[in-house]
N, C-alpha and C. Protein backbone atom coordinates (compact mmCIF):
# COMPACT_ATOMS: atom_id res chain seq x y z
N MET A 1 -12.07 -14.46 -5.79
CA MET A 1 -11.30 -13.93 -4.25
C MET A 1 -12.74 -12.54 -5.27
N ARG A 2 -12.43 -11.41 -6.05
CA ARG A 2 -13.02 -10.38 -5.80
C ARG A 2 -14.75 -10.71 -5.76
N GLN A 3 -15.29 -10.97 -6.59
CA GLN A 3 -16.68 -11.42 -7.48
C GLN A 3 -17.25 -11.69 -5.78
N THR A 4 -16.12 -12.99 -4.61
CA THR A 4 -16.60 -12.82 -3.62
C THR A 4 -16.71 -11.68 -2.54
N LEU A 5 -15.69 -11.07 -2.41
CA LEU A 5 -15.42 -9.86 -1.81
C LEU A 5 -16.66 -9.15 -1.83
N ALA A 6 -17.09 -8.40 -3.85
CA ALA A 6 -17.93 -7.70 -3.82
C ALA A 6 -19.59 -8.14 -3.52
N LYS A 7 -19.54 -9.22 -3.64
CA LYS A 7 -20.84 -10.06 -2.61
C LYS A 7 -21.05 -9.85 -1.57
N LEU A 8 -19.76 -10.12 -0.41
CA LEU A 8 -20.17 -10.06 1.18
C LEU A 8 -20.35 -8.47 1.20
N GLY A 9 -19.91 -7.74 0.75
CA GLY A 9 -20.01 -6.20 0.62
C GLY A 9 -20.95 -5.78 0.41
N GLU A 10 -21.56 -5.82 -0.45
CA GLU A 10 -23.30 -5.95 -1.07
C GLU A 10 -23.97 -6.05 0.41
N VAL A 11 -23.87 -7.27 0.75
CA VAL A 11 -24.51 -7.93 2.01
C VAL A 11 -24.93 -7.21 2.85
N MET A 12 -23.47 -7.25 3.49
CA MET A 12 -22.71 -6.77 4.93
C MET A 12 -22.86 -5.07 5.06
N PHE A 13 -22.62 -4.29 4.25
CA PHE A 13 -22.52 -3.19 4.35
C PHE A 13 -23.29 -2.27 2.74
N LYS A 14 -24.59 -3.03 2.62
CA LYS A 14 -25.03 -1.78 1.25
C LYS A 14 -25.37 -0.57 2.13
N GLY A 15 -25.01 0.23 0.56
CA GLY A 15 -25.40 1.61 0.85
C GLY A 15 -24.55 2.16 2.23
N ARG A 16 -23.42 1.46 2.85
CA ARG A 16 -22.66 2.37 4.36
C ARG A 16 -21.41 2.59 3.56
N MET A 17 -20.80 1.77 2.89
CA MET A 17 -19.80 2.08 2.63
C MET A 17 -19.21 2.41 1.04
N LEU A 18 -18.76 3.53 0.58
CA LEU A 18 -17.99 3.92 -0.59
C LEU A 18 -16.71 2.95 -1.01
N GLY A 19 -16.63 3.37 -2.26
CA GLY A 19 -14.99 2.81 -3.14
C GLY A 19 -15.12 1.55 -3.38
N LYS A 20 -14.10 1.30 -4.11
CA LYS A 20 -13.78 0.34 -4.54
C LYS A 20 -13.52 -0.86 -3.40
N TYR A 21 -14.22 -1.78 -3.33
CA TYR A 21 -14.36 -3.21 -2.75
C TYR A 21 -14.26 -2.74 -0.90
N PRO A 22 -14.95 -1.62 -0.71
CA PRO A 22 -15.05 -0.85 0.74
C PRO A 22 -14.74 -2.01 2.36
N ILE A 23 -14.94 -3.85 1.66
CA ILE A 23 -14.57 -4.61 2.88
C ILE A 23 -12.98 -4.50 3.42
N ARG A 24 -12.44 -4.03 2.00
CA ARG A 24 -10.82 -4.22 2.63
C ARG A 24 -10.60 -3.06 3.90
N ARG A 25 -11.35 -1.96 3.95
CA ARG A 25 -11.53 -1.28 5.10
C ARG A 25 -12.05 -1.83 6.66
N THR A 26 -12.38 -3.09 6.30
CA THR A 26 -13.03 -2.81 7.65
C THR A 26 -11.71 -3.16 8.68
N ARG A 27 -12.36 -3.50 9.86
CA ARG A 27 -11.58 -4.22 10.70
C ARG A 27 -11.08 -5.51 10.92
N THR A 28 -12.36 -6.41 10.36
CA THR A 28 -12.34 -7.60 10.21
C THR A 28 -11.43 -8.19 9.34
N PHE A 29 -11.68 -7.55 7.82
CA PHE A 29 -10.58 -7.97 6.80
C PHE A 29 -9.20 -7.31 7.62
N LEU A 30 -9.14 -6.11 7.99
CA LEU A 30 -7.46 -5.50 8.63
C LEU A 30 -7.05 -6.79 9.20
N GLU A 31 -7.62 -7.23 10.28
CA GLU A 31 -7.31 -8.08 11.31
C GLU A 31 -7.00 -9.47 10.60
N SER A 32 -7.59 -10.05 9.88
CA SER A 32 -6.83 -10.73 9.53
C SER A 32 -6.25 -11.44 8.60
N GLY A 33 -5.22 -10.42 8.25
CA GLY A 33 -3.77 -10.83 7.47
C GLY A 33 -3.33 -11.48 8.12
N GLU A 34 -2.53 -12.38 7.58
CA GLU A 34 -1.31 -13.48 8.02
C GLU A 34 0.17 -12.35 8.21
N ILE A 35 0.46 -11.57 7.89
CA ILE A 35 2.18 -11.40 7.72
C ILE A 35 2.15 -10.53 9.09
N VAL A 36 2.91 -10.61 9.91
CA VAL A 36 3.34 -9.66 10.73
C VAL A 36 4.93 -9.47 11.03
N PHE A 37 5.46 -9.05 10.60
CA PHE A 37 6.87 -9.13 10.14
C PHE A 37 7.77 -8.92 11.73
N LYS A 38 8.75 -9.26 11.30
CA LYS A 38 9.77 -9.39 12.23
C LYS A 38 10.14 -7.98 12.86
N ASP A 39 10.94 -8.05 14.24
CA ASP A 39 11.36 -6.71 14.86
C ASP A 39 12.23 -5.82 13.92
N ARG A 40 13.47 -6.49 12.98
CA ARG A 40 14.06 -6.18 12.03
C ARG A 40 13.83 -5.24 11.26
N VAL A 41 12.74 -5.71 10.54
CA VAL A 41 11.61 -5.40 9.15
C VAL A 41 11.05 -3.51 9.95
N LYS A 42 12.39 -2.25 9.03
CA LYS A 42 11.81 -1.19 9.07
C LYS A 42 10.87 -0.73 7.90
N ILE A 43 11.28 -1.02 6.51
CA ILE A 43 10.54 -0.44 4.97
C ILE A 43 10.54 -1.32 4.32
N MET A 44 9.53 -1.47 4.09
CA MET A 44 8.75 -2.36 2.88
C MET A 44 8.40 -1.63 1.42
N SER A 45 9.12 -2.17 0.04
CA SER A 45 9.10 -1.14 -1.29
C SER A 45 8.39 -2.23 -1.89
N VAL A 46 7.32 -1.83 -2.94
CA VAL A 46 6.91 -3.09 -3.66
C VAL A 46 6.94 -1.74 -5.23
N ASN A 47 7.34 -3.07 -6.44
CA ASN A 47 7.43 -2.14 -7.08
C ASN A 47 6.84 -3.11 -8.42
N TYR A 48 5.80 -2.40 -9.11
CA TYR A 48 5.22 -3.20 -10.02
C TYR A 48 5.04 -2.12 -11.52
N ASN A 49 4.16 -2.97 -11.82
CA ASN A 49 3.81 -2.33 -13.19
C ASN A 49 2.29 -2.54 -13.49
N VAL A 50 1.57 -1.95 -13.51
CA VAL A 50 -0.12 -1.88 -13.59
C VAL A 50 -0.67 -2.79 -14.62
N PHE A 51 -0.29 -2.75 -15.92
CA PHE A 51 -0.81 -3.05 -17.07
C PHE A 51 0.09 -4.19 -17.29
N GLU A 52 1.31 -4.99 -17.10
CA GLU A 52 2.03 -5.74 -17.00
C GLU A 52 0.95 -7.33 -16.70
N LYS A 53 1.22 -8.03 -17.34
CA LYS A 53 0.88 -9.78 -17.49
C LYS A 53 1.75 -10.44 -16.24
N ASN A 54 3.12 -9.92 -16.05
CA ASN A 54 4.11 -10.56 -15.14
C ASN A 54 3.86 -9.30 -13.69
N SER A 55 3.02 -8.77 -13.29
CA SER A 55 3.32 -7.86 -12.15
C SER A 55 1.25 -8.26 -11.85
N GLU A 56 0.37 -9.18 -12.12
CA GLU A 56 -0.69 -9.82 -11.82
C GLU A 56 -0.61 -9.62 -10.05
N GLY A 57 0.30 -10.42 -10.25
CA GLY A 57 0.20 -11.43 -8.47
C GLY A 57 0.71 -9.82 -7.60
N ALA A 58 1.11 -9.15 -8.29
CA ALA A 58 2.51 -8.49 -7.71
C ALA A 58 1.06 -7.59 -6.64
N ARG A 59 0.25 -6.56 -8.32
CA ARG A 59 -0.74 -5.75 -8.19
C ARG A 59 -2.28 -6.15 -6.93
N ASP A 60 -2.15 -7.83 -7.57
CA ASP A 60 -3.28 -8.09 -6.27
C ASP A 60 -2.96 -7.87 -5.15
N PHE A 61 -1.30 -8.03 -4.81
CA PHE A 61 -1.04 -8.07 -3.31
C PHE A 61 -1.26 -6.80 -3.03
N VAL A 62 -0.88 -5.73 -3.76
CA VAL A 62 -1.14 -4.83 -2.72
C VAL A 62 -2.46 -4.27 -2.65
N PHE A 63 -3.19 -4.76 -3.68
CA PHE A 63 -4.87 -4.51 -3.20
C PHE A 63 -5.42 -5.27 -2.24
N PHE A 64 -4.86 -6.51 -2.38
CA PHE A 64 -6.15 -6.98 -1.33
C PHE A 64 -4.72 -7.52 0.61
N HIS A 65 -3.98 -7.31 0.12
CA HIS A 65 -2.68 -7.78 1.41
C HIS A 65 -2.03 -6.81 1.80
N LEU A 66 -1.78 -5.23 1.07
CA LEU A 66 -1.31 -4.22 1.50
C LEU A 66 -1.78 -3.37 3.06
N PRO A 67 -3.34 -3.25 2.43
CA PRO A 67 -3.99 -2.76 4.11
C PRO A 67 -3.72 -3.51 4.88
N GLN A 68 -3.41 -5.22 5.32
CA GLN A 68 -3.39 -5.88 5.64
C GLN A 68 -2.25 -5.14 6.62
N VAL A 69 -1.37 -5.73 6.00
CA VAL A 69 0.13 -5.64 6.53
C VAL A 69 0.27 -4.23 7.03
N GLN A 70 -0.11 -3.39 6.58
CA GLN A 70 0.20 -1.74 7.05
C GLN A 70 -0.56 -1.90 8.52
N TYR A 71 -1.86 -3.02 8.58
CA TYR A 71 -2.65 -2.58 9.91
C TYR A 71 -1.96 -2.96 10.86
N LYS A 72 -1.40 -4.52 10.59
CA LYS A 72 -0.70 -5.73 11.59
C LYS A 72 0.75 -4.93 11.72
N ASN A 73 1.12 -4.11 11.09
CA ASN A 73 3.16 -3.49 11.40
C ASN A 73 2.97 -2.34 11.19
N PRO A 74 2.26 -1.14 12.09
CA PRO A 74 2.15 -0.10 12.07
C PRO A 74 3.71 0.52 12.27
N GLU A 75 4.38 0.28 12.55
CA GLU A 75 5.85 0.27 12.79
C GLU A 75 6.66 0.65 11.30
N VAL A 76 6.36 -0.27 10.51
CA VAL A 76 7.03 -0.28 9.20
C VAL A 76 6.80 0.54 8.19
N GLN A 77 7.04 1.26 7.60
CA GLN A 77 7.00 2.56 6.33
C GLN A 77 7.11 1.77 5.18
N VAL A 78 5.87 1.04 4.67
CA VAL A 78 5.20 1.24 3.30
C VAL A 78 5.20 1.55 1.86
N VAL A 79 6.09 1.74 1.17
CA VAL A 79 6.37 2.10 -0.14
C VAL A 79 5.51 1.56 -1.46
N THR A 80 4.97 2.46 -2.29
CA THR A 80 4.64 1.43 -3.29
C THR A 80 5.69 2.43 -4.64
N PHE A 81 5.84 1.87 -5.32
CA PHE A 81 6.54 2.31 -7.29
C PHE A 81 5.91 1.65 -7.92
N LYS A 82 4.74 2.33 -8.64
CA LYS A 82 4.01 1.93 -10.38
C LYS A 82 4.80 2.53 -11.23
N ASN A 83 5.00 1.00 -12.26
CA ASN A 83 5.35 1.49 -13.84
C ASN A 83 6.98 2.22 -13.37
N LEU A 84 7.60 1.83 -12.69
CA LEU A 84 8.96 2.49 -13.00
C LEU A 84 10.51 1.47 -13.34
N THR A 85 9.82 0.03 -12.88
CA THR A 85 10.60 -0.99 -13.09
C THR A 85 9.70 -2.06 -14.09
N PRO A 86 11.27 -2.89 -15.20
CA PRO A 86 10.33 -3.84 -16.04
C PRO A 86 9.61 -5.07 -15.32
N SER A 87 10.71 -5.54 -14.09
CA SER A 87 10.09 -6.87 -13.59
C SER A 87 9.59 -6.20 -12.06
N PRO A 88 8.66 -6.73 -11.79
CA PRO A 88 8.07 -6.68 -10.33
C PRO A 88 8.91 -7.29 -9.09
N PHE A 89 8.93 -6.42 -7.78
CA PHE A 89 9.76 -7.06 -7.00
C PHE A 89 9.82 -5.98 -5.86
N LEU A 90 9.61 -6.85 -4.45
CA LEU A 90 9.76 -6.98 -2.90
C LEU A 90 10.65 -6.37 -2.66
N LYS A 91 11.06 -5.30 -1.76
CA LYS A 91 12.06 -4.99 -1.68
C LYS A 91 12.49 -4.57 0.34
N PHE A 92 12.95 -5.11 0.85
CA PHE A 92 13.11 -5.06 2.42
C PHE A 92 14.18 -4.29 3.48
N TYR A 93 13.99 -3.60 4.09
CA TYR A 93 15.50 -2.98 4.98
C TYR A 93 15.12 -2.70 5.99
N LEU A 94 16.46 -3.63 6.70
CA LEU A 94 15.82 -3.85 7.62
C LEU A 94 16.78 -3.00 8.37
N ASP A 95 16.64 -2.65 10.31
CA ASP A 95 17.31 -2.00 10.95
C ASP A 95 19.02 -2.20 10.68
N ASP A 96 19.46 -3.22 10.06
CA ASP A 96 21.10 -3.28 10.32
C ASP A 96 21.87 -2.96 8.86
N GLY A 97 21.08 -2.31 8.21
CA GLY A 97 21.60 -1.61 6.55
C GLY A 97 20.80 -2.67 6.11
N GLU A 98 20.96 -3.77 5.93
CA GLU A 98 20.65 -5.30 4.77
C GLU A 98 19.06 -4.73 4.08
N GLN A 99 19.80 -5.71 2.88
CA GLN A 99 18.78 -5.39 1.90
C GLN A 99 18.34 -6.25 1.84
N VAL A 100 17.11 -7.09 1.98
CA VAL A 100 16.56 -8.41 1.57
C VAL A 100 15.58 -8.48 0.14
N LEU A 101 15.59 -8.66 -0.95
CA LEU A 101 14.91 -8.60 -2.77
C LEU A 101 14.77 -9.93 -2.67
N VAL A 102 12.99 -9.38 -3.26
CA VAL A 102 12.13 -10.57 -3.34
C VAL A 102 11.62 -10.43 -4.31
N ASP A 103 11.60 -11.51 -5.49
CA ASP A 103 11.00 -11.32 -7.37
C ASP A 103 9.98 -12.22 -6.52
N VAL A 104 9.30 -11.05 -7.26
CA VAL A 104 7.34 -11.78 -7.41
C VAL A 104 6.74 -11.94 -8.66
N GLU A 105 8.41 -11.82 -9.67
CA GLU A 105 7.46 -11.37 -11.27
C GLU A 105 6.47 -13.35 -11.36
N TYR A 106 5.77 -13.11 -12.38
CA TYR A 106 4.76 -14.63 -12.03
C TYR A 106 4.33 -15.19 -10.82
N LYS A 107 3.78 -14.82 -9.61
CA LYS A 107 3.49 -15.37 -8.88
C LYS A 107 2.48 -14.57 -8.41
N SER A 108 1.51 -15.42 -7.66
CA SER A 108 0.37 -15.26 -7.32
C SER A 108 0.43 -14.58 -6.26
N ARG A 109 -0.55 -14.25 -5.54
CA ARG A 109 -0.69 -13.22 -4.61
C ARG A 109 -0.72 -14.00 -3.14
N GLN A 110 -1.30 -15.29 -3.37
CA GLN A 110 -0.90 -16.30 -2.24
C GLN A 110 0.64 -16.46 -2.25
N GLU A 111 1.27 -16.91 -2.86
CA GLU A 111 2.64 -17.50 -3.44
C GLU A 111 3.29 -16.04 -2.39
N ILE A 112 3.37 -14.92 -3.09
CA ILE A 112 4.07 -13.43 -2.54
C ILE A 112 3.63 -13.73 -1.15
N VAL A 113 2.38 -13.73 -0.53
CA VAL A 113 2.14 -14.08 0.74
C VAL A 113 2.55 -15.25 1.81
N LYS A 114 2.82 -16.24 1.06
CA LYS A 114 3.67 -17.19 2.15
C LYS A 114 5.03 -17.00 2.33
N HIS A 115 5.38 -16.77 0.88
CA HIS A 115 6.92 -16.68 0.79
C HIS A 115 7.51 -15.07 1.61
N VAL A 116 7.13 -14.27 2.21
CA VAL A 116 7.44 -13.00 2.77
C VAL A 116 7.16 -13.58 4.00
N LYS A 117 6.13 -14.36 4.25
CA LYS A 117 5.72 -14.85 6.04
C LYS A 117 6.62 -15.75 5.98
N LYS A 118 7.75 -16.45 5.04
CA LYS A 118 8.26 -17.44 5.65
C LYS A 118 10.01 -16.67 6.10
N ILE A 119 10.02 -15.67 4.96
CA ILE A 119 11.46 -15.27 5.30
C ILE A 119 11.61 -14.16 6.40
N LEU A 120 10.56 -13.54 6.73
CA LEU A 120 10.42 -12.40 6.99
C LEU A 120 9.04 -11.91 7.99
N GLY A 121 8.75 -13.36 8.32
CA GLY A 121 7.40 -13.25 8.89
C GLY A 121 7.55 -13.61 10.03
N LYS A 122 6.99 -13.09 11.11
CA LYS A 122 7.00 -13.84 12.95
C LYS A 122 6.25 -15.56 13.00
N SER A 123 6.72 -16.36 13.38
CA SER A 123 6.21 -17.26 13.54
C SER A 123 5.57 -17.73 14.25
N ASP A 124 4.68 -18.59 14.21
CA ASP A 124 3.44 -19.17 14.78
C ASP A 124 3.53 -19.09 16.51
N ARG A 125 4.44 -19.29 16.68
CA ARG A 125 5.09 -19.66 18.02
C ARG A 125 5.74 -18.52 18.52
N GLU A 126 6.09 -17.28 18.33
CA GLU A 126 6.05 -16.01 18.16
C GLU A 126 5.00 -15.32 18.38
N LEU A 127 4.25 -15.37 17.69
CA LEU A 127 2.72 -14.69 18.07
C LEU A 127 1.98 -15.27 18.92
N GLU A 128 2.00 -16.40 19.22
CA GLU A 128 1.39 -16.83 20.53
C GLU A 128 2.01 -16.08 21.74
N GLU A 129 2.99 -15.99 22.04
CA GLU A 129 3.78 -15.83 22.75
C GLU A 129 3.78 -14.28 22.90
N ILE A 130 3.41 -13.80 21.83
CA ILE A 130 2.93 -12.52 22.03
C ILE A 130 1.76 -12.02 22.73
N ALA A 131 0.68 -12.80 21.98
CA ALA A 131 -0.58 -12.67 22.55
C ALA A 131 -0.55 -13.48 24.38
N LYS A 132 0.18 -14.02 24.21
CA LYS A 132 0.03 -14.32 25.91
C LYS A 132 0.64 -13.66 27.09
N SER A 133 1.63 -13.35 26.20
CA SER A 133 2.45 -11.61 27.56
C SER A 133 1.31 -10.67 27.48
N GLN A 134 0.61 -10.60 26.68
CA GLN A 134 -0.12 -9.23 26.29
C GLN A 134 -1.75 -9.93 27.57
N GLN A 135 -1.40 -10.81 27.51
CA GLN A 135 -3.20 -11.23 28.24
C GLN A 135 -2.81 -11.33 29.99
N GLN A 136 -0.96 -11.52 30.16
CA GLN A 136 -0.57 -11.24 31.46
C GLN A 136 -0.42 -9.88 32.03
N SER A 137 -0.42 -8.83 30.61
CA SER A 137 -0.27 -7.20 31.39
C SER A 137 -1.40 -6.98 31.65
N ILE A 138 -2.42 -7.33 31.81
CA ILE A 138 -3.72 -7.05 32.51
C ILE A 138 -3.65 -6.32 33.75
N HIS A 139 -3.77 -4.83 33.73
CA HIS A 139 -3.60 -4.40 34.94
C HIS A 139 -4.70 -4.75 36.03
N ILE A 140 -4.90 -4.45 37.07
CA ILE A 140 -5.91 -4.32 37.37
C ILE A 140 -6.31 -3.39 37.72
N ALA A 141 -6.19 -2.24 37.95
CA ALA A 141 -7.39 -0.84 37.84
C ALA A 141 -8.07 -0.60 36.40
N ASN A 142 -7.56 -1.85 35.47
CA ASN A 142 -8.54 -1.66 34.74
C ASN A 142 -9.82 -1.92 34.26
N PHE A 143 -11.12 -1.38 34.21
CA PHE A 143 -12.49 -1.65 34.25
C PHE A 143 -13.45 -1.68 32.82
N GLY A 144 -13.98 -2.82 33.06
CA GLY A 144 -14.65 -2.36 31.68
C GLY A 144 -15.11 -3.53 30.77
N ILE A 145 -15.97 -4.03 29.88
CA ILE A 145 -16.35 -4.63 29.20
C ILE A 145 -15.92 -6.64 29.26
N LYS A 146 -14.32 -5.71 28.51
CA LYS A 146 -12.84 -6.50 28.63
C LYS A 146 -12.63 -6.87 29.92
N TRP A 147 -12.58 -6.42 30.79
CA TRP A 147 -11.76 -6.78 32.26
C TRP A 147 -12.33 -7.22 33.67
N PRO A 148 -11.46 -7.57 33.93
CA PRO A 148 -12.60 -8.33 35.12
C PRO A 148 -13.68 -7.73 36.07
N ARG A 149 -13.17 -6.54 36.01
CA ARG A 149 -14.19 -5.84 36.94
C ARG A 149 -15.00 -4.22 36.01
N LYS A 150 -16.59 -4.79 36.16
CA LYS A 150 -17.37 -3.97 34.98
C LYS A 150 -17.26 -2.32 34.98
N CYS A 151 -17.13 -1.94 36.17
CA CYS A 151 -17.64 -0.73 36.37
C CYS A 151 -16.39 -0.23 37.43
N ILE A 152 -16.17 0.65 37.67
CA ILE A 152 -15.73 1.71 38.22
C ILE A 152 -15.88 1.64 39.81
N CYS A 153 -17.29 1.56 40.06
CA CYS A 153 -17.97 1.53 41.45
C CYS A 153 -17.51 0.04 42.18
N GLU A 154 -16.77 -0.75 41.36
CA GLU A 154 -16.74 -2.19 42.17
C GLU A 154 -15.25 -1.96 43.03
N ILE A 155 -14.16 -1.14 42.86
CA ILE A 155 -12.97 -0.70 43.10
C ILE A 155 -12.86 0.47 44.47
N GLU A 156 -12.85 -0.62 45.39
CA GLU A 156 -12.58 0.54 46.44
C GLU A 156 -12.55 1.50 46.90
N GLY A 157 -13.25 2.14 47.32
CA GLY A 157 -12.79 4.04 47.56
C GLY A 157 -13.67 4.80 46.44
N GLN A 158 -14.21 4.39 45.76
CA GLN A 158 -15.06 4.54 44.31
C GLN A 158 -16.18 5.06 45.56
N LEU A 159 -16.91 6.30 44.36
CA LEU A 159 -18.41 6.09 44.27
C LEU A 159 -19.34 5.01 44.45
N PRO A 160 -20.46 4.78 44.82
CA PRO A 160 -21.21 4.05 43.93
C PRO A 160 -21.96 4.09 42.92
N CYS A 161 -21.87 3.01 42.21
CA CYS A 161 -22.78 3.64 41.01
C CYS A 161 -23.86 3.90 40.87
N SER A 162 -24.28 5.08 40.36
CA SER A 162 -25.50 5.97 39.89
C SER A 162 -26.44 4.76 39.58
N SER A 163 -26.04 3.65 38.85
CA SER A 163 -27.72 2.85 38.63
C SER A 163 -28.28 2.09 40.00
N THR A 164 -27.72 1.77 40.66
CA THR A 164 -27.85 1.41 42.03
C THR A 164 -28.18 2.38 43.26
N GLU A 165 -27.41 3.44 43.37
CA GLU A 165 -27.50 4.04 45.02
C GLU A 165 -28.08 5.79 44.55
N ASP A 166 -28.70 5.75 45.07
CA ASP A 166 -29.03 7.72 44.68
C ASP A 166 -27.53 8.27 45.34
N PHE A 167 -27.47 9.00 44.74
CA PHE A 167 -26.77 10.23 45.48
C PHE A 167 -26.90 11.26 46.30
N PRO A 168 -25.77 11.86 46.79
CA PRO A 168 -26.66 12.82 48.20
C PRO A 168 -26.99 14.23 47.01
N LYS A 169 -27.95 14.95 46.91
CA LYS A 169 -28.14 16.15 46.57
C LYS A 169 -27.08 17.37 46.62
N GLU A 170 -26.01 17.25 47.47
CA GLU A 170 -24.73 18.20 47.54
C GLU A 170 -23.66 17.78 46.60
N LEU A 171 -23.78 16.46 46.30
CA LEU A 171 -22.61 15.80 45.36
C LEU A 171 -23.56 16.10 43.58
N ARG A 172 -24.42 16.74 43.68
CA ARG A 172 -25.46 16.55 42.25
C ARG A 172 -25.24 18.01 41.63
N GLY A 173 -24.74 18.22 40.66
CA GLY A 173 -24.58 19.81 40.11
C GLY A 173 -25.95 20.45 39.90
N LYS A 174 -26.84 19.79 39.40
CA LYS A 174 -28.24 20.61 39.45
C LYS A 174 -27.91 21.19 40.48
N TYR A 175 -27.87 20.86 41.55
CA TYR A 175 -28.59 20.87 42.71
C TYR A 175 -27.29 22.29 43.63
N GLN A 176 -26.55 21.99 43.06
CA GLN A 176 -25.15 23.21 43.59
C GLN A 176 -25.61 24.87 42.76
N MET A 177 -26.10 23.91 41.06
CA MET A 177 -26.37 25.55 40.05
C MET A 177 -27.50 26.22 40.79
N LYS A 178 -28.25 25.23 41.87
CA LYS A 178 -29.82 25.67 41.90
C LYS A 178 -29.52 26.93 43.10
N LYS A 179 -28.85 25.92 44.18
CA LYS A 179 -28.25 26.79 45.56
C LYS A 179 -27.46 28.27 44.86
N ARG A 180 -26.35 28.36 43.84
CA ARG A 180 -25.47 29.52 44.03
C ARG A 180 -26.95 30.36 43.11
N MET A 181 -27.92 29.82 42.50
CA MET A 181 -28.65 30.88 41.69
C MET A 181 -29.43 31.29 42.79
N GLU A 182 -29.71 30.85 44.13
CA GLU A 182 -31.06 31.37 44.67
C GLU A 182 -29.48 32.42 45.32
N GLU A 183 -28.54 32.17 45.97
CA GLU A 183 -27.97 33.13 46.94
C GLU A 183 -27.24 34.15 46.01
N ARG A 184 -27.89 34.28 44.67
CA ARG A 184 -27.53 35.42 44.17
C ARG A 184 -28.43 36.41 43.87
N TYR A 185 -29.72 36.13 43.83
CA TYR A 185 -31.06 36.63 43.73
C TYR A 185 -31.53 36.82 44.61
């Protein structure tokens, strides 16, 4: 996986991004995350050892999936603890004070993602409902490339677009400044 990401990073971003596996910081990679937590989750802590064999999956989870989790869940505080416990685990603190402990010893990062998504992630149906409600919340006053109106000049009562019509000289800043300068001297 790391070799594939490295090759992809070399091809797409050659010379533009610095650091270890810079593709992890691209919007495309961050948006591809699978874990969107339920609203009850407030804090996620990850405990793992850097050099232990039993923490390899947790280490890879932190390296590849933690940025995606943070991007998809901005309201969740994420804390990592390195080399403090003999076995790796994830601990979730919920809004009612409950704590959920997930043992990740000798698990791969894919298994960790699948398990966390199953127990504390929103279901696909919930995510579809959220996306649908966001689509319906489009306000008629919005304009731009993503909206039904491309320019503010399409809204009734606004000035016409400068690309299609010339403004009167009285409305131009150049004309007004020139007029003021002539009045002074």
